[in-house]
């Protein structure tokens, strides 16, 4: 299964936020045997988001989009997904009722905060999803996420994103396994071993050198677990490996 | 000036490495007034890298590519850039001589390491660049980076990437300024202020809520510094702001 990640947010493009959502999702998906094919960050721009949702949705088995859901003017991700699939946005009564209940519960729980600030949320907007979307709802998030065709839309706040991903995690699976070995040998002294292990075992091999005096990493992956294990055993025999750095 | 960042590496797609190179570059570029338009991570795949170098090079003012330069079989970035511009790779004698000198210096400096390992590097390969490329050379990096047309190719190891970026940093400039204010007010209580400040001052406004009980961020940006300052002053008068969290 091949999955692309699409991160929405000007603040990520400005370097104010490091994209830990993407690395968290990439690790989760890779751990499930999925191949993450692209990670793209785009601005809070409905047309650009729609373009990439469409492109990745056609090109890969699934797309996970994070960020830009909610009730303010710059939250345009859900509208962009509707546009990508040429579907209208519809107010979901079930979501609207949930939001009203949440707002009431919030007022009871935090009366001082509710009194200090005048909440002015367009509930219809927050409760709207593309026609036919499957809503994703968690206790952590105010706005619903959704699934449209093979596109999964999750919030941008990391805790909220992770909880919502849990709801759909089992829909992601694949047969890709990988293993990483460490070597004290400088990359320049690995010789032809990397190309040879790739050709012998039919696996993908990546070499990621570290600064001098730290071990480098060799990452072996493939869809045949026996081939990956064989390749790793061969590497341990051939190029000298060591423990990972602390 | 609009700049796209292209990160090369299977290990980033696998979530083993968080893309701090992209956030470092994004912050540097944004600080110089540049608008970072896209941040894309692709696998160590020459055809895919070439496709995106070409696409971004045509679409934006410049592209900064990191990762996948060096001497092992999975380092295909420089070849991909040559392919994107339909230029042959040529062995650069100046680079080859530099590498020979570096290898000699290394043997003198670390005789034990040089004796322990048989170095087997294809110097011609590491010293090859696309025809007509400007070489980028630092003390930190073994392999040269390069500039081809509006595409800047830098190493993937963060220290090496940062040193090499310093060589070309002054080639990036723009008139985009931004300022971030923090607010204790929940996003749901910002009402129409965000849309209003955008329309009044002609600036871009992003709202990035934090978990409950932490201040949220409002990011204002634009190409007119007076408009950005005016928008921030208006926000401070209108929505109540606070200090950034620690």
XYZ file of N, CA and C in Angstrom, chain B:
738
model
N 10.181 36.724 -3.731
C 10.826 35.517 -4.243
C 10.153 34.283 -3.655
N 9.805 33.341 -4.535
C 9.124 32.119 -4.097
C 10.057 30.921 -4.268
N 10.219 30.178 -3.208
C 11.196 29.083 -3.201
C 10.539 27.790 -2.718
N 10.817 26.697 -3.432
C 10.351 25.377 -3.000
C 11.522 24.590 -2.420
N 11.235 23.784 -1.404
C 12.256 22.914 -0.801
C 11.957 21.472 -1.186
N 12.994 20.767 -1.619
C 12.847 19.367 -2.005
C 13.815 18.533 -1.160
N 13.254 17.664 -0.323
C 14.061 16.810 0.541
C 14.118 15.423 -0.067
N 15.326 14.871 -0.191
C 15.482 13.546 -0.784
C 15.840 12.551 0.317
N 15.090 11.466 0.443
C 15.507 10.435 1.386
C 14.430 9.494 1.859
N 14.639 8.204 1.583
C 13.725 7.171 2.073
C 13.591 7.195 3.594
N 14.688 7.574 4.292
C 14.634 7.521 5.758
C 13.713 8.599 6.322
N 13.528 9.702 5.594
C 12.573 10.727 6.023
C 11.147 10.233 5.765
N 10.930 9.610 4.610
C 9.601 9.065 4.285
C 9.202 7.948 5.244
N 10.198 7.259 5.795
C 9.904 6.175 6.735
C 9.683 6.704 8.157
N 9.840 8.002 8.347
C 9.625 8.576 9.678
C 10.781 8.326 10.628
N 11.913 7.829 10.094
C 13.066 7.586 10.972
C 13.775 8.895 11.293
N 13.630 9.861 10.402
C 14.275 11.160 10.561
C 13.209 12.235 10.415
N 13.138 13.142 11.375
C 12.237 14.295 11.233
C 12.930 15.324 10.365
N 12.170 15.952 9.479
C 12.776 16.828 8.482
C 13.141 18.200 9.063
N 14.153 18.204 9.926
C 14.590 19.476 10.516
C 15.356 20.319 9.497
N 15.939 19.697 8.469
C 16.576 20.492 7.407
C 15.557 21.442 6.774
N 14.374 20.919 6.506
C 13.351 21.763 5.871
C 12.936 22.895 6.794
N 12.759 22.611 8.100
C 12.310 23.707 8.959
C 13.427 24.734 9.154
N 14.685 24.268 9.186
C 15.812 25.212 9.299
C 15.872 26.112 8.064
N 15.820 25.506 6.898
C 15.871 26.292 5.656
C 14.653 27.217 5.543
N 13.485 26.701 5.904
C 12.264 27.511 5.801
C 12.384 28.751 6.681
N 12.933 28.578 7.866
C 13.070 29.719 8.774
C 14.089 30.726 8.239
N 15.224 30.203 7.741
C 16.253 31.083 7.159
C 15.686 31.888 5.988
N 14.994 31.197 5.100
C 14.477 31.847 3.898
C 13.382 32.845 4.251
N 12.482 32.430 5.147
C 11.401 33.332 5.562
C 11.988 34.581 6.211
N 13.059 34.404 7.004
C 13.729 35.537 7.633
C 14.341 36.498 6.618
N 14.597 36.005 5.418
C 15.131 36.856 4.351
C 14.033 37.427 3.456
N 12.786 37.249 3.870
C 11.685 37.832 3.104
C 11.163 36.949 1.982
N 11.703 35.739 1.897
C 11.293 34.800 0.856
C 9.980 34.116 1.284
N 9.146 33.758 0.314
C 7.989 32.915 0.598
C 8.321 31.477 0.231
N 8.294 30.594 1.219
C 8.479 29.169 0.937
C 7.115 28.620 0.516
N 7.072 28.081 -0.689
C 5.780 27.725 -1.281
C 5.420 26.249 -1.114
N 6.427 25.374 -1.135
C 6.190 23.940 -1.013
C 7.371 23.333 -0.284
N 7.094 22.291 0.497
C 8.173 21.461 1.047
C 7.794 20.028 0.709
N 8.589 19.385 -0.131
C 8.235 18.039 -0.593
C 9.372 17.070 -0.290
N 9.029 15.928 0.293
C 10.001 14.855 0.479
C 9.713 13.748 -0.522
N 10.757 13.308 -1.212
C 10.624 12.243 -2.212
C 11.650 11.148 -1.909
N 11.443 9.931 -2.452
C 12.394 8.835 -2.198
C 13.709 9.019 -2.966
N 14.681 8.169 -2.640
C 15.980 8.165 -3.340
C 15.800 7.541 -4.728
N 15.050 8.211 -5.575
C 14.671 7.648 -6.868
C 14.950 8.717 -7.921
N 15.920 8.439 -8.791
C 16.405 9.470 -9.714
C 15.290 10.067 -10.580
N 14.394 9.215 -11.079
C 13.346 9.724 -11.977
C 12.382 10.644 -11.223
N 12.033 10.252 -9.998
C 11.088 11.075 -9.213
C 11.739 12.406 -8.826
N 12.997 12.358 -8.413
C 13.688 13.604 -8.055
C 13.762 14.524 -9.278
N 14.138 13.959 -10.426
C 14.267 14.762 -11.654
C 12.937 15.427 -12.013
N 11.861 14.657 -11.879
C 10.526 15.183 -12.204
C 10.216 16.418 -11.353
N 10.525 16.326 -10.052
C 10.161 17.423 -9.149
C 11.117 18.595 -9.233
N 12.382 18.339 -9.538
C 13.324 19.434 -9.768
C 12.829 20.260 -10.958
N 12.445 19.576 -12.013
C 11.974 20.259 -13.226
C 10.712 21.057 -12.931
N 9.752 20.404 -12.296
C 8.454 21.028 -12.004
C 8.624 22.283 -11.140
N 9.324 22.141 -10.029
C 9.483 23.275 -9.105
C 10.368 24.364 -9.719
N 11.370 23.956 -10.484
C 12.261 24.921 -11.113
C 11.502 25.824 -12.079
N 10.513 25.232 -12.768
C 9.705 26.032 -13.698
C 8.686 26.893 -12.964
N 8.174 26.340 -11.854
C 7.029 26.982 -11.209
C 7.440 28.096 -10.238
N 8.632 27.992 -9.667
C 9.034 28.945 -8.626
C 10.373 29.600 -8.972
N 10.764 30.599 -8.173
C 11.986 31.348 -8.482
C 13.246 30.529 -8.211
N 13.184 29.645 -7.235
C 14.341 28.799 -6.937
C 13.884 27.542 -6.219
N 14.751 26.531 -6.252
C 14.491 25.268 -5.563
C 15.730 24.949 -4.736
N 15.546 24.562 -3.479
C 16.665 24.092 -2.671
C 16.457 22.606 -2.413
N 17.411 21.801 -2.879
C 17.316 20.344 -2.744
C 18.328 19.918 -1.685
N 17.910 19.063 -0.754
C 18.861 18.540 0.233
C 18.842 17.019 0.240
N 20.037 16.433 0.404
C 20.143 14.989 0.584
C 20.459 14.232 -0.689
N 21.094 13.074 -0.502
C 21.349 12.196 -1.641
C 22.537 12.610 -2.483
N 23.490 13.365 -1.888
C 24.729 13.608 -2.620
C 25.840 12.836 -1.909
N 26.810 12.334 -2.664
C 27.874 11.530 -2.061
C 28.271 10.435 -3.010
N 28.829 9.377 -2.453
C 29.423 8.391 -3.347
C 28.781 7.018 -3.371
N 27.685 6.807 -2.629
C 27.128 5.450 -2.639
C 25.983 5.342 -3.654
N 25.550 4.090 -3.882
C 24.618 3.826 -4.980
C 23.288 4.533 -4.817
N 22.909 4.871 -3.558
C 21.610 5.520 -3.360
C 21.702 7.045 -3.422
N 22.895 7.577 -3.694
C 23.050 9.031 -3.823
C 22.847 9.415 -5.284
N 21.620 9.771 -5.618
C 21.301 9.983 -7.028
C 20.815 11.409 -7.312
N 20.927 12.278 -6.302
C 20.344 13.618 -6.451
C 21.019 14.424 -7.561
N 22.350 14.409 -7.597
C 23.045 15.249 -8.579
C 22.758 14.747 -10.005
N 22.744 13.429 -10.177
C 22.379 12.861 -11.481
C 20.949 13.259 -11.854
N 20.080 13.274 -10.848
C 18.682 13.635 -11.121
C 18.572 15.087 -11.590
N 19.393 15.963 -11.007
C 19.364 17.375 -11.417
C 19.888 17.503 -12.847
N 20.961 16.764 -13.165
C 21.470 16.761 -14.547
C 20.363 16.322 -15.506
N 19.660 15.258 -15.132
C 18.577 14.727 -15.960
C 17.447 15.744 -16.121
N 17.130 16.445 -15.019
C 16.042 17.422 -15.076
C 16.342 18.507 -16.100
N 17.632 18.882 -16.227
C 18.015 19.949 -17.148
C 18.609 19.394 -18.443
N 18.529 18.070 -18.589
C 19.000 17.440 -19.816
C 20.470 17.790 -20.084
N 21.260 17.752 -19.032
C 22.693 18.045 -19.178
C 23.492 16.782 -18.859
N 24.626 16.556 -19.507
C 25.458 15.404 -19.141
C 26.173 15.664 -17.812
N 26.548 14.570 -17.144
C 27.411 14.674 -15.956
C 28.852 14.718 -16.468
N 29.663 15.616 -15.879
C 31.071 15.680 -16.281
C 31.967 15.612 -15.042
N 33.067 14.865 -15.185
C 34.032 14.795 -14.070
C 34.735 16.144 -13.985
N 34.712 16.734 -12.819
C 35.327 18.042 -12.637
C 36.715 17.845 -12.053
N 37.729 18.177 -12.858
C 39.112 17.947 -12.412
C 39.424 18.696 -11.122
N 38.908 19.952 -11.013
C 39.165 20.730 -9.783
C 38.608 20.004 -8.561
N 37.426 19.411 -8.722
C 36.818 18.692 -7.602
C 37.575 17.396 -7.315
N 37.989 16.734 -8.373
C 38.713 15.476 -8.197
C 40.002 15.724 -7.411
N 40.722 16.785 -7.794
C 41.983 17.110 -7.090
C 41.718 17.466 -5.626
N 40.627 18.186 -5.388
C 40.285 18.527 -4.002
C 40.018 17.258 -3.189
N 39.316 16.296 -3.782
C 38.990 15.058 -3.077
C 40.256 14.254 -2.782
N 41.183 14.229 -3.737
C 42.454 13.519 -3.513
C 43.207 14.167 -2.344
N 43.254 15.489 -2.334
C 43.923 16.199 -1.228
C 43.231 15.915 0.104
N 41.911 15.919 0.086
C 41.165 15.646 1.322
C 41.430 14.240 1.827
N 41.473 13.277 0.901
C 41.711 11.883 1.298
C 43.103 11.749 1.912
N 44.090 12.451 1.322
C 45.452 12.416 1.886
C 45.474 13.034 3.279
N 44.816 14.168 3.422
C 44.776 14.845 4.723
C 44.108 13.949 5.766
N 43.044 13.250 5.340
C 42.327 12.352 6.248
C 43.250 11.225 6.715
N 44.024 10.652 5.772
C 44.932 9.551 6.134
C 45.987 10.020 7.122
N 46.426 11.261 6.936
C 47.431 11.787 7.873
C 46.835 12.061 9.242
N 45.592 12.528 9.219
C 44.952 12.949 10.463
C 44.451 11.747 11.266
N 43.938 10.742 10.562
C 43.368 9.564 11.235
C 44.002 8.295 10.664
N 45.315 8.116 10.927
C 45.989 6.960 10.311
C 45.377 5.625 10.741
N 44.911 5.532 11.991
C 44.356 4.256 12.470
C 43.096 3.899 11.687
N 42.223 4.897 11.538
C 40.976 4.659 10.814
C 41.257 4.295 9.356
N 42.195 5.031 8.761
C 42.530 4.773 7.358
C 43.141 3.382 7.192
N 43.835 2.910 8.228
C 44.456 1.586 8.151
C 43.410 0.490 8.375
N 42.468 0.772 9.298
C 41.434 -0.218 9.617
C 40.524 -0.522 8.431
N 40.226 0.504 7.667
C 39.238 0.332 6.615
C 39.861 0.575 5.257
N 39.473 -0.253 4.342
C 39.931 -0.040 2.982
C 38.945 0.900 2.295
N 39.389 2.098 2.038
C 38.497 3.049 1.381
C 38.418 2.729 -0.095
N 37.221 2.726 -0.589
C 36.998 2.305 -1.954
C 35.940 3.238 -2.531
N 36.383 4.457 -2.834
C 35.456 5.471 -3.315
C 35.747 5.749 -4.777
N 34.689 5.844 -5.547
C 34.828 6.187 -6.959
C 34.951 7.715 -7.044
N 36.213 8.188 -7.058
C 36.438 9.637 -7.017
C 35.824 10.348 -8.211
N 35.892 9.692 -9.370
C 35.295 10.316 -10.552
C 33.798 10.561 -10.342
N 33.142 9.603 -9.703
C 31.696 9.754 -9.483
C 31.414 10.909 -8.532
N 32.170 10.961 -7.419
C 31.908 12.026 -6.436
C 32.274 13.393 -7.008
N 33.257 13.425 -7.912
C 33.716 14.694 -8.498
C 32.922 15.099 -9.734
N 31.866 14.373 -10.032
C 31.075 14.691 -11.233
C 29.917 15.620 -10.890
N 29.697 16.573 -11.765
C 28.577 17.496 -11.602
C 27.905 17.682 -12.967
N 26.673 18.169 -12.968
C 26.039 18.462 -14.267
C 26.866 19.509 -15.025
N 26.942 19.373 -16.309
C 27.713 20.305 -17.135
C 27.271 21.745 -16.855
N 28.265 22.607 -16.633
C 27.957 24.019 -16.408
C 27.518 24.365 -15.004
N 27.504 23.370 -14.095
C 27.083 23.645 -12.717
C 28.123 24.498 -12.001
N 27.657 25.322 -11.084
C 28.557 26.003 -10.159
C 28.758 25.089 -8.950
N 30.017 24.758 -8.658
C 30.280 23.865 -7.522
C 30.177 24.637 -6.208
N 29.650 23.957 -5.188
C 29.615 24.529 -3.833
C 30.500 23.657 -2.954
N 31.502 24.285 -2.346
C 32.507 23.522 -1.597
C 32.672 24.116 -0.206
N 32.640 23.243 0.816
C 32.917 23.689 2.189
C 33.899 22.716 2.835
N 34.482 23.145 3.940
C 35.356 22.241 4.695
C 34.571 21.069 5.277
N 33.298 21.278 5.550
C 32.502 20.262 6.239
C 32.146 19.074 5.339
N 32.012 19.334 4.041
C 31.478 18.281 3.162
C 32.535 17.693 2.250
N 32.447 16.411 2.092
C 33.303 15.661 1.180
C 32.839 15.904 -0.259
N 31.627 15.544 -0.542
C 31.109 15.734 -1.904
C 30.745 17.204 -2.117
N 30.972 17.722 -3.325
C 30.543 19.098 -3.590
C 29.035 19.181 -3.760
N 28.453 20.293 -3.343
C 27.090 20.623 -3.752
C 27.179 21.373 -5.068
N 26.068 21.877 -5.554
C 26.125 22.641 -6.803
C 24.891 23.490 -7.010
N 25.036 24.411 -7.961
C 23.904 25.220 -8.402
C 23.763 25.022 -9.907
N 22.588 24.653 -10.351
C 22.297 24.523 -11.780
C 21.060 25.382 -12.042
N 21.214 26.388 -12.872
C 20.123 27.346 -13.124
C 19.623 27.848 -11.769
N 18.339 27.650 -11.444
C 17.806 28.146 -10.165
C 17.659 27.037 -9.124
N 18.430 25.956 -9.298
C 18.336 24.811 -8.379
C 19.622 24.678 -7.566
N 19.464 24.690 -6.235
C 20.595 24.625 -5.306
C 20.612 23.241 -4.664
N 21.727 22.525 -4.818
C 21.808 21.151 -4.305
C 22.752 21.119 -3.105
N 22.240 20.718 -1.953
C 22.996 20.728 -0.696
C 22.998 19.327 -0.081
N 23.950 19.055 0.832
C 23.994 17.729 1.467
C 22.810 17.512 2.413
N 22.655 16.266 2.877
C 21.574 15.945 3.791
C 21.941 16.019 5.265
N 23.215 15.871 5.584
C 23.628 15.952 6.995
C 23.482 17.406 7.442
N 22.705 17.646 8.525
C 22.342 19.028 8.864
C 23.526 20.003 8.970
N 24.605 19.642 9.678
C 25.734 20.582 9.809
C 26.329 20.925 8.451
N 26.441 19.908 7.610
C 27.016 20.126 6.283
C 26.085 20.986 5.419
N 24.797 20.719 5.541
C 23.811 21.479 4.768
C 23.846 22.949 5.181
N 23.899 23.193 6.492
C 23.849 24.579 6.976
C 25.088 25.366 6.533
N 26.259 24.728 6.616
C 27.480 25.418 6.170
C 27.416 25.745 4.683
N 26.903 24.796 3.917
C 26.877 25.035 2.475
C 25.831 26.078 2.105
N 24.722 26.089 2.830
C 23.708 27.120 2.560
C 24.282 28.517 2.800
N 25.151 28.637 3.805
C 25.761 29.950 4.091
C 26.456 30.542 2.863
N 27.021 29.672 2.013
C 27.721 30.150 0.819
C 26.787 30.879 -0.160
N 25.516 30.506 -0.141
C 24.580 31.028 -1.146
C 23.434 31.828 -0.522
N 23.464 31.949 0.805
C 22.325 32.559 1.512
C 21.947 33.920 0.928
N 22.967 34.711 0.555
C 22.666 36.067 0.087
C 22.002 36.101 -1.279
N 21.896 34.939 -1.928
C 21.199 34.897 -3.213
C 19.679 34.775 -3.038
N 19.273 34.661 -1.772
C 17.842 34.542 -1.481
C 17.362 35.803 -0.779
N 16.379 36.467 -1.356
C 15.853 37.683 -0.747
C 14.423 37.891 -1.200
N 13.687 38.637 -0.431
C 12.308 38.922 -0.795
C 11.773 40.031 0.076
N 10.527 40.401 -0.179
C 9.973 41.545 0.541
C 8.848 41.124 1.479
N 8.830 39.846 1.817
C 7.752 39.336 2.662
C 8.146 39.509 4.128
N 7.301 40.164 4.910
C 7.573 40.238 6.348
C 6.424 39.557 7.076
N 6.704 39.089 8.260
C 5.631 38.469 9.033
C 5.846 38.738 10.510
N 4.759 38.699 11.231
C 4.839 38.874 12.679
C 3.799 37.958 13.321
N 4.155 37.401 14.464
C 3.230 36.496 15.144
C 2.824 37.100 16.479
N 1.530 37.113 16.744
C 1.060 37.532 18.066
C 0.368 36.342 18.732
N 0.402 36.347 20.046
C -0.230 35.272 20.811
C -1.467 35.811 21.496
N -2.463 34.946 21.618
C -3.703 35.365 22.270
C -4.187 34.292 23.237
N -4.654 34.732 24.418
C -5.208 33.747 25.368
C -6.626 33.331 24.974
N -7.178 34.050 24.028
C -8.566 33.829 23.648
C -8.696 32.539 22.824
N -9.627 31.667 23.171
C -9.806 30.448 22.364
C -10.180 30.835 20.923
N -9.784 29.985 19.981
C -10.024 30.323 18.569
C -11.507 30.596 18.303
N -12.372 29.877 19.019
C -13.814 30.044 18.814
C -14.316 31.409 19.250
N -13.478 32.150 20.004
C -13.901 33.468 20.482
C -13.167 34.595 19.751
N -12.503 34.260 18.651
C -11.845 35.307 17.871
C -12.818 35.989 16.917
N -13.983 35.338 16.781
C -15.049 35.933 15.990
C -14.587 36.309 14.603
N -15.064 37.421 14.121
C -14.716 37.822 12.759
C -13.413 38.581 12.673
N -12.657 38.671 13.797
C -11.468 39.536 13.812
C -10.432 39.128 12.770
N -10.279 37.832 12.569
C -9.218 37.373 11.654
C -9.542 37.758 10.209
N -10.784 37.528 9.832
C -11.184 37.907 8.479
C -11.147 39.428 8.322
N -11.534 40.137 9.390
C -11.597 41.594 9.291
C -10.200 42.206 9.138
N -9.237 41.699 9.921
C -7.890 42.275 9.835
C -7.277 41.979 8.470
N -7.587 40.804 7.946
C -7.100 40.455 6.606
C -7.635 41.448 5.561
N -8.945 41.709 5.635
C -9.552 42.577 4.623
C -9.137 44.039 4.812
N -9.072 44.483 6.077
C -8.705 45.875 6.350
C -7.303 46.228 5.876
N -6.344 45.305 6.137
C -4.943 45.653 5.905
C -4.337 44.939 4.691
N -5.105 44.084 4.059
C -4.592 43.383 2.879
C -3.414 42.477 3.188
N -3.493 41.785 4.324
C -2.409 40.891 4.733
C -2.928 39.454 4.768
N -2.002 38.503 4.799
C -2.399 37.114 5.013
C -2.424 36.856 6.518
N -3.444 36.136 6.982
C -3.591 35.890 8.415
C -3.822 34.402 8.645
N -2.991 33.813 9.475
C -3.192 32.413 9.839
C -3.443 32.306 11.330
N -4.319 31.396 11.705
C -4.637 31.210 13.125
C -4.287 29.782 13.509
N -3.459 29.633 14.543
C -2.967 28.313 14.925
C -3.281 28.076 16.377
N -4.428 27.432 16.635
C -4.845 27.237 18.021
C -3.906 26.270 18.727
N -3.806 26.425 20.018
C -3.043 25.515 20.862
C -4.040 24.723 21.695
N -3.578 23.700 22.389
C -4.482 23.005 23.304
C -5.088 23.997 24.307
N -6.271 23.643 24.859
C -6.943 24.504 25.840
C -5.956 24.910 26.940
N -6.065 26.133 27.421
C -5.222 26.700 28.487
C -3.841 27.135 28.006
N -3.564 26.999 26.714
C -2.327 27.572 26.188
C -2.692 28.624 25.152
N -1.867 29.685 25.021
C -2.223 30.704 24.043
C -2.118 30.192 22.618
N -2.982 30.689 21.765
C -2.904 30.374 20.340
C -2.093 31.436 19.615
N -1.712 31.118 18.366
C -0.910 32.063 17.591
C -1.705 32.628 16.435
N -1.476 33.897 16.167
C -2.024 34.505 14.951
C -0.829 35.040 14.165
N -0.704 34.581 12.934
C 0.448 34.962 12.122
C -0.008 35.886 11.003
N 0.597 37.073 10.963
C 0.238 38.069 9.959
C 1.424 38.224 9.018
N 1.200 38.173 7.713
C 2.315 38.379 6.798
C 1.853 39.113 5.545
N 2.823 39.739 4.898
C 2.503 40.493 3.685
C 3.752 41.137 3.138
N 3.620 41.769 1.982
C 4.804 42.368 1.377
C 4.941 43.850 1.732
N 3.964 44.411 2.430
C 4.044 45.808 2.869
C 4.243 45.824 4.391
N 5.458 46.191 4.848
C 5.743 46.140 6.281
C 4.811 47.021 7.103
N 4.381 48.172 6.528
C 3.466 49.049 7.258
C 2.112 48.379 7.455
N 1.669 47.665 6.435
C 0.382 46.971 6.545
C 0.457 45.878 7.611
N 1.585 45.150 7.629
C 1.745 44.091 8.633
C 1.757 44.704 10.034
N 2.517 45.811 10.207
C 2.587 46.470 11.521
C 1.217 47.011 11.920
N 0.498 47.583 10.952
C -0.833 48.115 11.234
C -1.798 47.009 11.645
N -1.703 45.891 10.958
C -2.589 44.762 11.263
C -2.312 44.224 12.664
N -1.027 44.158 13.008
C -0.673 43.652 14.339
C -1.159 44.614 15.422
N -0.994 45.914 15.191
C -1.461 46.905 16.166
C -2.978 46.807 16.339
N -3.681 46.643 15.213
C -5.144 46.524 15.273
C -5.551 45.269 16.058
N -4.817 44.158 15.804
C -5.127 42.917 16.534
C -4.911 43.101 18.031
N -3.816 43.781 18.397
C -3.527 43.981 19.824
C -4.625 44.813 20.486
N -5.205 45.754 19.728
C -6.313 46.562 20.260
C -7.607 45.771 20.344
N -7.752 44.794 19.458
C -9.074 44.203 19.246
C -9.270 42.854 19.934
N -8.270 41.999 19.882
C -8.553 40.638 20.374
C -7.821 40.250 21.648
N -7.069 41.145 22.247
C -6.342 40.815 23.477
C -5.208 39.832 23.156
N -3.996 40.282 23.407
C -2.841 39.428 23.109
C -2.058 39.161 24.396
N -1.102 38.293 24.319
C -0.325 37.949 25.511
C 1.093 37.567 25.093
N 1.933 37.257 26.066
C 3.296 36.831 25.765
C 3.288 35.422 25.164
N 4.316 35.115 24.374
C 4.422 33.733 23.878
C 4.598 32.758 25.052
N 4.196 31.518 24.878
C 4.439 30.534 25.943
C 5.938 30.280 26.057
N 6.380 29.803 27.206
C 7.829 29.547 27.430
C 8.300 28.417 26.534
